[in-house]
Amino acid sequence: MKRRILFVDDEKRVLDGLRRMLRNMRHEWDMAFAESGAQALAMMDQQGVDVVVSDMRMPQMDGATLLKQVKDLHPGAVRIVLSGYAEREMVMKAFTAAHQYLTKPTDADTLKNVIGRACALRDMLAGDALQQLVSRTDSLPSVPVAYTRIMELMEQPGASARQIGRVVAEDLAMTAKVLQMVNSAFFGLPKRFSDVVQAVVYIGSETIRSLVLTCGLFSHLSDNIDGEALFYHSQQVSGIAKRIAVVEKMDKAATDDVLMAGLLHDVGKLIIADQFPDDFVEIANQAKTTGRPMHEVEYALLGASHAEVGAYLMGLWGLSDTVVEAIAYHHQPANCAVAAFDPLRVVHVADAFAHELQNIEVGNADVDLMDHALMEQLELADRLDVWRQAACRKEEER
Amino acid sequence: MTENARILLVDDDQIIRGLLMRMLRDKYICDQAAHVPSARQCLVANHYDALITDILMQGESGVELIRFARQQDPTMAVMVVSGVSRQESAREILDADVYGYIVKPFNQNQLLITLDNALRRCKLENRQRLDQQALEREVAAKTADLEKSHRQVASLMSGITSILIGLSPDLRVVQWNAAAETVLGISGPDALGAEFWELELSWDRPRMRQGVEQCLRTGNLIDLDHLRFQRVNGKDGFLGMRISAVDCNGPGCAGVLIMGADITDRILLESQLTQAQKLESIGQLAAGIAHEINTPTQYVGDNVRFFQEAFDDFRQVIDAFQILLQHARQLDPVHPSVRQTEQCLVDADLEYLDEEVPKAIEQTLEGVQRISSIVRSMKEFSHPGSDEMTPVDINKALTSTYTVARNEWKYVAELQTDFDPNLPLVTCFPGELNQVFLNIIINAAHAIEAVLPKNGDQKGAIRIATCARGDHVEVRISDTGCGIPDDIRHRIFDPFFTTKEVGKGTGQGLAIAHRVITEKHDGSLHVETRPGSGTTFIINLPVGEIT
């Protein structure tokens, strides 16, 4: 099925240029062009779209307003900004409305790549309802304690970026959001941040404050999920994954990916708890009574697991393919086509170890999440002990 | 009018007292006392216009009483009635300042006339005394006023922070105030009396001389603003001076008054302000221009990409047609459409197009790339709205700076970079830091230009290197230019010091650079130079909050 892409810009020449430049995508994409926000909304009413690419500065209805309406009226659509202006205020206006930002001039390959990824993500998550709910998520719910602390800090004009960063680092949702923001195209950073405290310092306390207070950058969690336990687990997986990466002498980029993917691998649980609160309670109960892993119950009930849900949103938010892949397939690494020991496999192993350690603590050694067949296939079975030692040694030191 | 005056009569002889009372009581009010102590009491208790006393009395003498009375009331008329006429006594009595002296025996007329005279004289004297006192008071008040205004003038003069120099008509120094001493470094005693042009002052002497001469010739007020001089600390500075002519001894004989102040700090402040405003407006302008350029750049790029792909498609079509033509040729080489097609291929010079069109497109795309990188650099360089400290990638900042300054160096130097890929971000004021890099790069280009032979095609080199050093980042900007001579090396960071010709340099570039690096960023700026072979500026910046 052809994906439908809608481009919106008040400058007709830009639309013409895009239409010509993307001509060779005509077999995969069905492209439409609108010269105003109103026209774009009318076109979407007639025929839905998968991806909207909009300019920011337009007469009558600007890009931020348009994308906010798209979010409400067509929540499933992936929303991308392509703007000649990169002023912070402008980006902040669109922050919760857009999934990604591109600045003019954006070359052909980047544009094709970003739209292509958005389309590919939609294939990953089956079901319109699920897609719509996840696409609508602009902030992840935080642990109430952390949320209260960050809001308190926001009220103190003297709070330093470092102080804010430390609070953010104690919460999964805030960490995910800040990492998304700092690594987005708008900041145009030559290097990637995987350390969230540094990221907050880089963004600056003023920008964070205005985003939190005016755009609802953070929100807080309903009480149906033990956010602190989830955060502890995420940190544990991230830590173990990093140590395995160190033992395997992976390069810096891969180690950063491993760290980030480890931290975010269960981020989908937050989305499910937030968007499907009833289902979430049911899933937790079934998993407990039947002893089946959560993701299996999620497949049965929702048609997708927290892995795909989390990967989908992180993909929409523009995190790198490697991280998105690692989140999506962390339960079934064999399903991913690339057969190598990459960040995905590291996260898978680290997650299995973390569950192993937890099961030892609660005296339940039955659940084994490790894909041993894959380990055999990758000839990594004999490395497992080395990694387990590295993981456990450090765990004891904690 | 002496009637009703009140008189005290003192005599130890009761008969004399009674006689006196009878003689006087018709005209005057009289009290009497028989000896000095009771007379004293009367004097203390009452006011008397006159005292008439005997001299030789039992107990104390009349002379004592007169002294007492004088003290008590100096305006009182004192008369003596005495039987004594000896010379010594009279002298003693006259010394006591009496108004009349009657020797016993006396008659009434004699007494009345003498008393009347005494009272009149006394009255006159009293008025005179009062007048005198009033006069004295007035004089004292005027004197006090005068002293006060003297003091005011003096304190005003010493309080003048402006330089005040007075010159006599023959141009000798007659005034040289404290401000002149401190600012110009010559003490008052050294200056006063000296010939003005002989003083060892390191200021713009020709301009000063021209000013003074013009003032004397025309009598007009002459303003010398921005007069260069060397401050007492040896650094360059500016004076703002005003020269006026003052009449000394009538017309045609004018002296000169020179007033002014060291305005270096003010000019420095003004130029910093101008600089900041300039940066701000450049920033706003750059952001606006960037947006204006980015939109057409987007569609120019898109269209060129389209040409590229379209041309590939065309070529495939043409290749197919070529085969078709071959085919047709074999069937009928002289068919008009075959001929026409062959002619068309020759006219269009297909081979040339085949070769050049892809190149043209390639170069256009490269040009679009370059435009967008310049626009990006321009925006990053000017960094609008960055009045708070921000973490900055110094490598990127240097790249955008040398990109925007390309026009300054591209004809004189090759630019080499050696950037440390692991450089940490530096928390800084990006706009101002970029300005520092720009100043140093432009200086480097100028230094190289100075040693290159004219019209030659040789080029020097500018090398920019970065390096992480613990919690510092080091930036080295080197050139192969003329270097800095030893004698001015210590002055290059001084404000207003410049070696460039008038109009080319403000002498502010390196001074601002030094201030921005050391004061605003707590870093350091050093120079290594060898005259004739080049200069390296070494900037050290603390990394700040991010490590």
Coordinates of C-alpha atoms in Angstrom, one line a residue, chain A:
Chain A
M1 CA 0.0 0.0 0.0
K2 CA 1.3 3.4 -0.9
R3 CA 1.9 5.8 1.9
R4 CA 0.3 9.2 1.7
I5 CA 2.5 12.2 2.4
L6 CA 1.2 15.8 2.6
F7 CA 3.6 18.8 2.3
V8 CA 2.4 22.2 3.5
D9 CA 4.2 25.5 2.6
D10 CA 3.0 28.9 1.7
E11 CA 5.8 29.3 -0.8
K12 CA 4.6 27.5 -3.9
R13 CA 8.1 27.2 -5.3
V14 CA 9.2 25.1 -2.3
L15 CA 6.3 22.7 -2.9
D16 CA 7.1 22.5 -6.6
G17 CA 10.8 21.9 -5.8
L18 CA 9.8 19.1 -3.4
R19 CA 7.4 17.6 -5.8
R20 CA 10.0 17.4 -8.5
M21 CA 12.8 16.3 -6.2
L22 CA 10.7 13.5 -4.7
R23 CA 9.5 12.4 -8.2
N24 CA 11.5 9.2 -8.0
M25 CA 9.5 8.2 -4.8
R26 CA 6.3 8.3 -6.8
H27 CA 6.0 4.5 -6.8
E28 CA 6.1 4.3 -3.0
W29 CA 4.5 7.5 -1.9
D30 CA 1.3 9.2 -2.8
M31 CA 2.3 12.9 -2.4
A32 CA 0.0 15.8 -1.9
F33 CA 0.8 19.5 -1.6
A34 CA -1.1 22.3 0.2
E35 CA -0.3 26.0 0.2
S36 CA -2.0 26.8 3.5
G37 CA -3.0 25.2 6.7
A38 CA -6.7 25.4 5.9
Q39 CA -6.1 23.7 2.6
A40 CA -4.1 21.0 4.3
L41 CA -6.8 20.2 6.8
A42 CA -9.4 20.1 4.0
M43 CA -7.3 17.6 2.1
M44 CA -6.8 15.5 5.2
D45 CA -10.5 15.4 5.8
Q46 CA -11.1 14.0 2.3
Q47 CA -8.3 11.5 2.4
G48 CA -6.2 10.7 5.5
V49 CA -2.5 11.0 5.4
D50 CA 0.4 9.1 7.0
V51 CA 3.0 11.8 7.2
V52 CA 2.6 15.6 7.3
V53 CA 5.6 17.8 6.5
S54 CA 4.8 21.5 7.3
D55 CA 6.5 24.8 7.2
M56 CA 6.3 26.9 10.4
R57 CA 5.9 30.5 9.2
M58 CA 2.7 30.8 7.2
P59 CA 0.1 33.5 7.0
Q60 CA -3.2 32.9 8.7
M61 CA -2.5 29.5 10.2
D62 CA 1.1 28.8 11.2
G63 CA 2.7 25.4 11.3
A64 CA 2.4 25.0 15.0
T65 CA -1.3 25.6 15.0
L66 CA -1.8 23.3 12.0
L67 CA 0.1 20.5 13.5
K68 CA -1.8 20.8 16.8
Q69 CA -5.1 20.4 14.9
V70 CA -3.7 17.5 12.9
K71 CA -2.8 15.9 16.2
D72 CA -6.4 16.2 17.5
L73 CA -8.1 15.4 14.2
H74 CA -5.8 12.8 12.7
P75 CA -3.8 11.5 15.6
G76 CA -2.2 8.7 13.6
A77 CA -0.3 11.0 11.3
V78 CA 3.4 11.5 11.8
R79 CA 4.0 15.2 12.1
I80 CA 7.3 16.7 10.8
V81 CA 8.3 20.4 10.7
L82 CA 10.4 21.7 7.8
S83 CA 11.2 25.3 8.6
G84 CA 13.6 28.0 7.5
Y85 CA 13.5 29.5 11.0
A86 CA 15.3 27.8 13.7
E87 CA 14.7 30.2 16.5
R88 CA 14.1 28.5 19.8
E89 CA 10.8 30.2 20.4
M90 CA 9.5 28.9 17.1
V91 CA 10.7 25.3 17.8
M92 CA 9.2 25.5 21.3
K93 CA 5.9 26.5 19.9
A94 CA 5.9 23.4 17.8
F95 CA 7.5 21.2 20.3
T96 CA 4.6 19.1 21.4
A97 CA 2.9 19.4 18.1
A98 CA 5.7 17.9 15.9
H99 CA 7.4 14.6 16.1
Q100 CA 10.5 15.9 14.3
Y101 CA 12.1 19.1 13.1
L102 CA 14.1 19.7 9.9
T103 CA 15.6 23.0 9.0
K104 CA 15.7 24.4 5.5
P105 CA 17.6 23.8 3.5
T106 CA 17.3 20.0 4.0
D107 CA 18.9 17.9 1.4
A108 CA 17.0 15.3 -0.6
D109 CA 18.6 12.3 1.1
T110 CA 17.8 13.5 4.6
L111 CA 14.2 14.3 3.8
K112 CA 13.7 11.0 2.1
N113 CA 15.3 9.2 5.0
V114 CA 13.2 10.8 7.6
I115 CA 9.9 10.3 5.8
G116 CA 10.9 6.8 4.9
R117 CA 11.6 6.0 8.5
A118 CA 8.3 7.4 9.6
C119 CA 6.6 5.1 7.1
A120 CA 8.6 2.1 8.2
L121 CA 7.6 2.7 11.8
R122 CA 4.0 2.6 10.9
D123 CA 4.5 -0.9 9.5
M124 CA 6.0 -2.0 12.8
L125 CA 3.0 -1.2 15.0
A126 CA -0.1 -3.0 13.8
G127 CA -3.5 -1.5 14.4
D128 CA -4.7 2.0 13.7
A129 CA -6.1 2.6 17.3
L130 CA -2.7 1.7 18.8
Q131 CA -0.9 3.9 16.3
Q132 CA -3.2 6.9 17.0
L133 CA -2.9 6.6 20.7
V134 CA 0.9 6.4 20.6
S135 CA 1.3 9.2 18.1
R136 CA -0.8 11.4 20.3
T137 CA 1.6 10.9 23.2
D138 CA 3.7 14.0 23.4
S139 CA 5.1 13.5 26.9
L140 CA 5.7 10.4 28.9
P141 CA 4.3 10.1 32.4
S142 CA 6.9 10.6 35.2
V143 CA 7.0 9.1 38.6
P144 CA 5.0 11.4 40.9
V145 CA 7.8 12.0 43.3
A146 CA 10.1 13.1 40.5
Y147 CA 7.4 15.1 38.9
T148 CA 6.7 17.0 42.1
R149 CA 10.4 17.6 42.6
I150 CA 10.9 18.9 39.0
M151 CA 7.9 21.2 39.3
E152 CA 9.2 22.5 42.6
L153 CA 12.5 23.3 40.9
M154 CA 10.7 25.0 38.1
E155 CA 9.2 27.4 40.6
Q156 CA 12.7 28.4 41.8
P157 CA 14.2 30.8 39.3
G158 CA 17.7 30.3 40.7
A159 CA 17.7 26.5 40.1
S160 CA 20.7 25.6 38.0
A161 CA 20.6 23.4 35.0
R162 CA 22.7 20.8 36.8
Q163 CA 20.2 20.6 39.7
I164 CA 17.4 20.1 37.2
G165 CA 19.5 17.6 35.3
R166 CA 20.0 15.5 38.4
V167 CA 16.2 15.3 39.0
V168 CA 15.6 14.5 35.3
A169 CA 18.1 11.7 35.5
E170 CA 16.1 10.0 38.3
D171 CA 13.1 9.6 36.0
L172 CA 12.7 7.5 32.9
A173 CA 10.1 9.6 31.2
M174 CA 11.9 12.9 31.6
T175 CA 15.2 11.3 30.6
A176 CA 13.6 10.0 27.4
K177 CA 12.0 13.4 26.6
V178 CA 15.2 15.4 27.2
L179 CA 17.4 13.0 25.2
Q180 CA 14.9 13.2 22.3
M181 CA 15.0 17.0 22.5
V182 CA 18.7 17.5 22.7
N183 CA 19.4 15.0 19.9
S184 CA 16.8 16.4 17.6
A185 CA 17.9 18.3 14.4
F186 CA 17.0 21.6 15.9
F187 CA 19.9 21.7 18.2
G188 CA 22.1 20.7 15.3
L189 CA 24.7 19.0 17.6
P190 CA 27.7 17.5 16.1
K191 CA 27.8 15.0 18.9
R192 CA 25.1 12.9 20.5
F193 CA 24.2 13.1 24.2
S194 CA 23.6 10.0 26.1
D195 CA 24.2 11.6 29.5
V196 CA 21.0 13.3 30.4
V197 CA 22.5 15.7 33.0
Q198 CA 24.9 17.0 30.3
A199 CA 21.9 17.3 28.0
V200 CA 20.0 19.5 30.4
V201 CA 23.0 21.7 31.0
Y202 CA 23.4 22.0 27.3
I203 CA 19.8 23.0 26.7
G204 CA 19.9 25.4 29.5
S205 CA 17.7 25.9 32.5
E206 CA 15.7 28.7 30.9
T207 CA 14.7 26.7 27.8
I208 CA 13.8 23.6 30.0
R209 CA 11.8 25.8 32.3
S210 CA 9.7 27.4 29.5
L211 CA 9.2 24.0 27.9
V212 CA 8.1 22.4 31.1
L213 CA 5.8 25.3 32.1
T214 CA 4.3 26.2 28.8
C215 CA 4.4 23.1 26.7
G216 CA 3.9 20.4 29.3
L217 CA 7.2 18.8 28.5
F218 CA 6.7 16.4 31.5
S219 CA 3.5 14.9 32.9
H220 CA 2.9 12.7 35.9
L221 CA 2.0 9.1 36.2
S222 CA -1.2 7.5 37.3
D223 CA -0.7 5.1 40.2
N224 CA -1.3 1.9 38.3
I225 CA 2.4 1.3 37.6
D226 CA 5.3 1.1 40.0
G227 CA 7.4 3.7 38.2
E228 CA 10.3 3.6 40.6
A229 CA 10.7 -0.2 40.2
L230 CA 10.6 0.3 36.4
F231 CA 13.2 3.0 36.6
Y232 CA 15.4 0.8 38.8
H233 CA 15.2 -2.0 36.3
S234 CA 15.9 0.3 33.3
Q235 CA 19.0 1.7 35.0
Q236 CA 20.1 -1.8 35.9
V237 CA 19.7 -3.0 32.3
S238 CA 21.4 0.1 31.0
G239 CA 24.3 -0.5 33.4
I240 CA 24.7 -4.2 32.6
A241 CA 24.5 -3.5 28.9
K242 CA 27.2 -0.8 29.2
R243 CA 29.5 -3.2 31.0
I244 CA 29.0 -5.9 28.4
A245 CA 29.7 -3.3 25.7
V246 CA 33.0 -2.4 27.6
V247 CA 34.0 -6.1 27.9
E248 CA 33.3 -6.5 24.1
K249 CA 35.3 -3.3 23.4
M250 CA 32.5 -1.8 21.4
D251 CA 33.2 1.7 20.0
K252 CA 31.9 4.9 21.6
A253 CA 28.9 5.4 19.3
A254 CA 27.7 1.8 19.9
T255 CA 28.3 2.1 23.6
D256 CA 26.2 5.2 23.7
D257 CA 23.4 3.4 21.8
V258 CA 23.6 0.5 24.2
L259 CA 23.3 2.9 27.2
M260 CA 20.3 4.7 25.7
A261 CA 18.5 1.6 24.4
G262 CA 19.1 -0.1 27.8
L263 CA 17.5 2.8 29.6
L264 CA 14.6 3.1 27.2
H265 CA 13.9 -0.5 26.4
D266 CA 10.8 -0.7 28.6
V267 CA 9.6 2.9 27.9
G268 CA 6.5 1.3 26.2
K269 CA 5.2 0.2 29.6
L270 CA 4.8 3.9 30.5
I271 CA 2.8 4.5 27.4
I272 CA 0.6 1.5 28.0
A273 CA 0.0 2.4 31.6
D274 CA -0.8 6.0 30.6
Q275 CA -2.9 5.4 27.4
F276 CA -4.5 2.0 28.3
P277 CA -4.8 2.1 32.1
D278 CA -7.4 -0.6 32.3
D279 CA -5.6 -3.0 29.9
F280 CA -2.4 -2.3 31.8
V281 CA -3.9 -3.5 35.1
E282 CA -5.4 -6.6 33.4
I283 CA -2.0 -7.4 31.7
A284 CA -0.2 -7.1 35.1
N285 CA -2.7 -9.4 36.8
Q286 CA -2.6 -12.0 34.0
A287 CA 1.1 -12.0 33.9
K288 CA 1.2 -12.5 37.7
T289 CA -1.4 -15.3 37.8
T290 CA -0.2 -17.2 34.7
G291 CA 3.5 -16.6 35.2
R292 CA 3.9 -15.6 31.5
P293 CA 6.1 -12.8 30.6
M294 CA 4.3 -9.5 30.2
H295 CA 5.0 -9.0 26.6
E296 CA 3.2 -12.3 25.7
V297 CA 0.1 -11.1 27.6
E298 CA 0.3 -7.8 25.8
Y299 CA 0.4 -9.4 22.4
A300 CA -2.7 -11.4 23.3
L301 CA -4.6 -8.4 24.7
L302 CA -3.4 -5.5 22.6
G303 CA -1.9 -7.0 19.5
A304 CA 1.5 -5.5 20.3
S305 CA 3.8 -5.4 23.2
H306 CA 5.4 -2.6 25.1
A307 CA 8.5 -3.2 23.0
E308 CA 6.8 -2.2 19.7
V309 CA 4.8 0.6 21.4
G310 CA 8.0 2.1 23.0
A311 CA 10.0 1.7 19.8
Y312 CA 7.2 3.3 17.8
L313 CA 7.2 6.5 19.9
M314 CA 10.9 6.7 20.2
G315 CA 11.1 6.3 16.4
L316 CA 8.5 9.1 16.0
W317 CA 10.7 11.2 18.3
G318 CA 13.6 10.7 16.0
L319 CA 15.9 8.5 18.0
S320 CA 18.4 6.6 16.0
D321 CA 17.5 3.4 14.1
T322 CA 19.8 1.3 16.2
V323 CA 18.1 2.4 19.5
V324 CA 14.6 2.0 18.1
E325 CA 15.5 -1.4 16.8
A326 CA 17.0 -2.5 20.1
I327 CA 13.8 -1.3 21.9
A328 CA 11.5 -3.0 19.4
Y329 CA 13.2 -6.4 19.3
H330 CA 14.6 -6.7 22.8
H331 CA 12.4 -9.7 23.5
Q332 CA 12.9 -11.5 20.2
P333 CA 16.3 -10.4 18.9
A334 CA 16.1 -13.2 16.3
N335 CA 13.3 -11.4 14.5
C336 CA 15.6 -8.7 13.5
A337 CA 17.3 -9.4 10.1
V338 CA 20.8 -8.3 10.9
A339 CA 22.7 -11.2 12.4
A340 CA 25.5 -9.7 14.5
F341 CA 26.3 -8.9 18.0
D342 CA 25.0 -5.3 18.0
P343 CA 23.4 -3.0 20.5
L344 CA 20.1 -4.9 20.2
R345 CA 21.6 -8.2 21.3
V346 CA 23.5 -6.5 24.1
V347 CA 20.2 -5.0 25.4
H348 CA 18.5 -8.4 25.1
V349 CA 21.2 -10.1 27.1
A350 CA 21.3 -7.4 29.7
D351 CA 17.6 -7.5 30.1
A352 CA 17.7 -11.3 30.6
F353 CA 20.4 -10.9 33.2
A354 CA 18.5 -8.3 35.0
H355 CA 15.4 -10.5 35.2
E356 CA 17.7 -13.4 36.2
L357 CA 19.0 -11.3 39.1
Q358 CA 15.6 -10.2 40.1
N359 CA 14.3 -13.8 40.0
I360 CA 17.1 -15.0 42.2
E361 CA 16.1 -12.3 44.7
V362 CA 12.4 -13.4 44.7
G363 CA 13.3 -17.1 44.6
N364 CA 11.7 -17.7 41.1
A365 CA 14.3 -19.1 38.7
D366 CA 11.8 -20.4 36.1
V367 CA 11.5 -17.4 33.8
D368 CA 14.4 -17.3 31.4
L369 CA 14.1 -14.5 28.8
M370 CA 17.4 -15.4 27.1
D371 CA 17.2 -16.5 23.4
H372 CA 19.7 -19.3 23.8
A373 CA 19.3 -20.5 20.3
L374 CA 20.3 -17.2 18.9
M375 CA 23.3 -17.1 21.2
E376 CA 24.4 -20.5 19.8
Q377 CA 23.8 -19.3 16.3
L378 CA 25.9 -16.2 16.8
E379 CA 28.5 -18.4 18.6
L380 CA 28.2 -16.3 21.7
A381 CA 27.1 -19.0 24.2
D382 CA 30.5 -19.3 25.7
R383 CA 30.7 -15.5 26.2
L384 CA 27.6 -15.5 28.4
D385 CA 29.5 -16.6 31.5
V386 CA 32.1 -13.8 31.0
W387 CA 29.3 -11.2 30.7
R388 CA 27.3 -12.6 33.6
Q389 CA 30.4 -12.3 35.8
A390 CA 30.9 -8.7 34.7
A391 CA 27.2 -8.0 35.3
C392 CA 27.1 -9.7 38.7
R393 CA 30.4 -8.4 40.0
K394 CA 29.3 -4.8 39.4
E395 CA 25.8 -5.5 40.7
E396 CA 27.3 -6.7 44.0
E397 CA 29.3 -3.5 44.2
R398 CA 26.3 -1.4 44.0

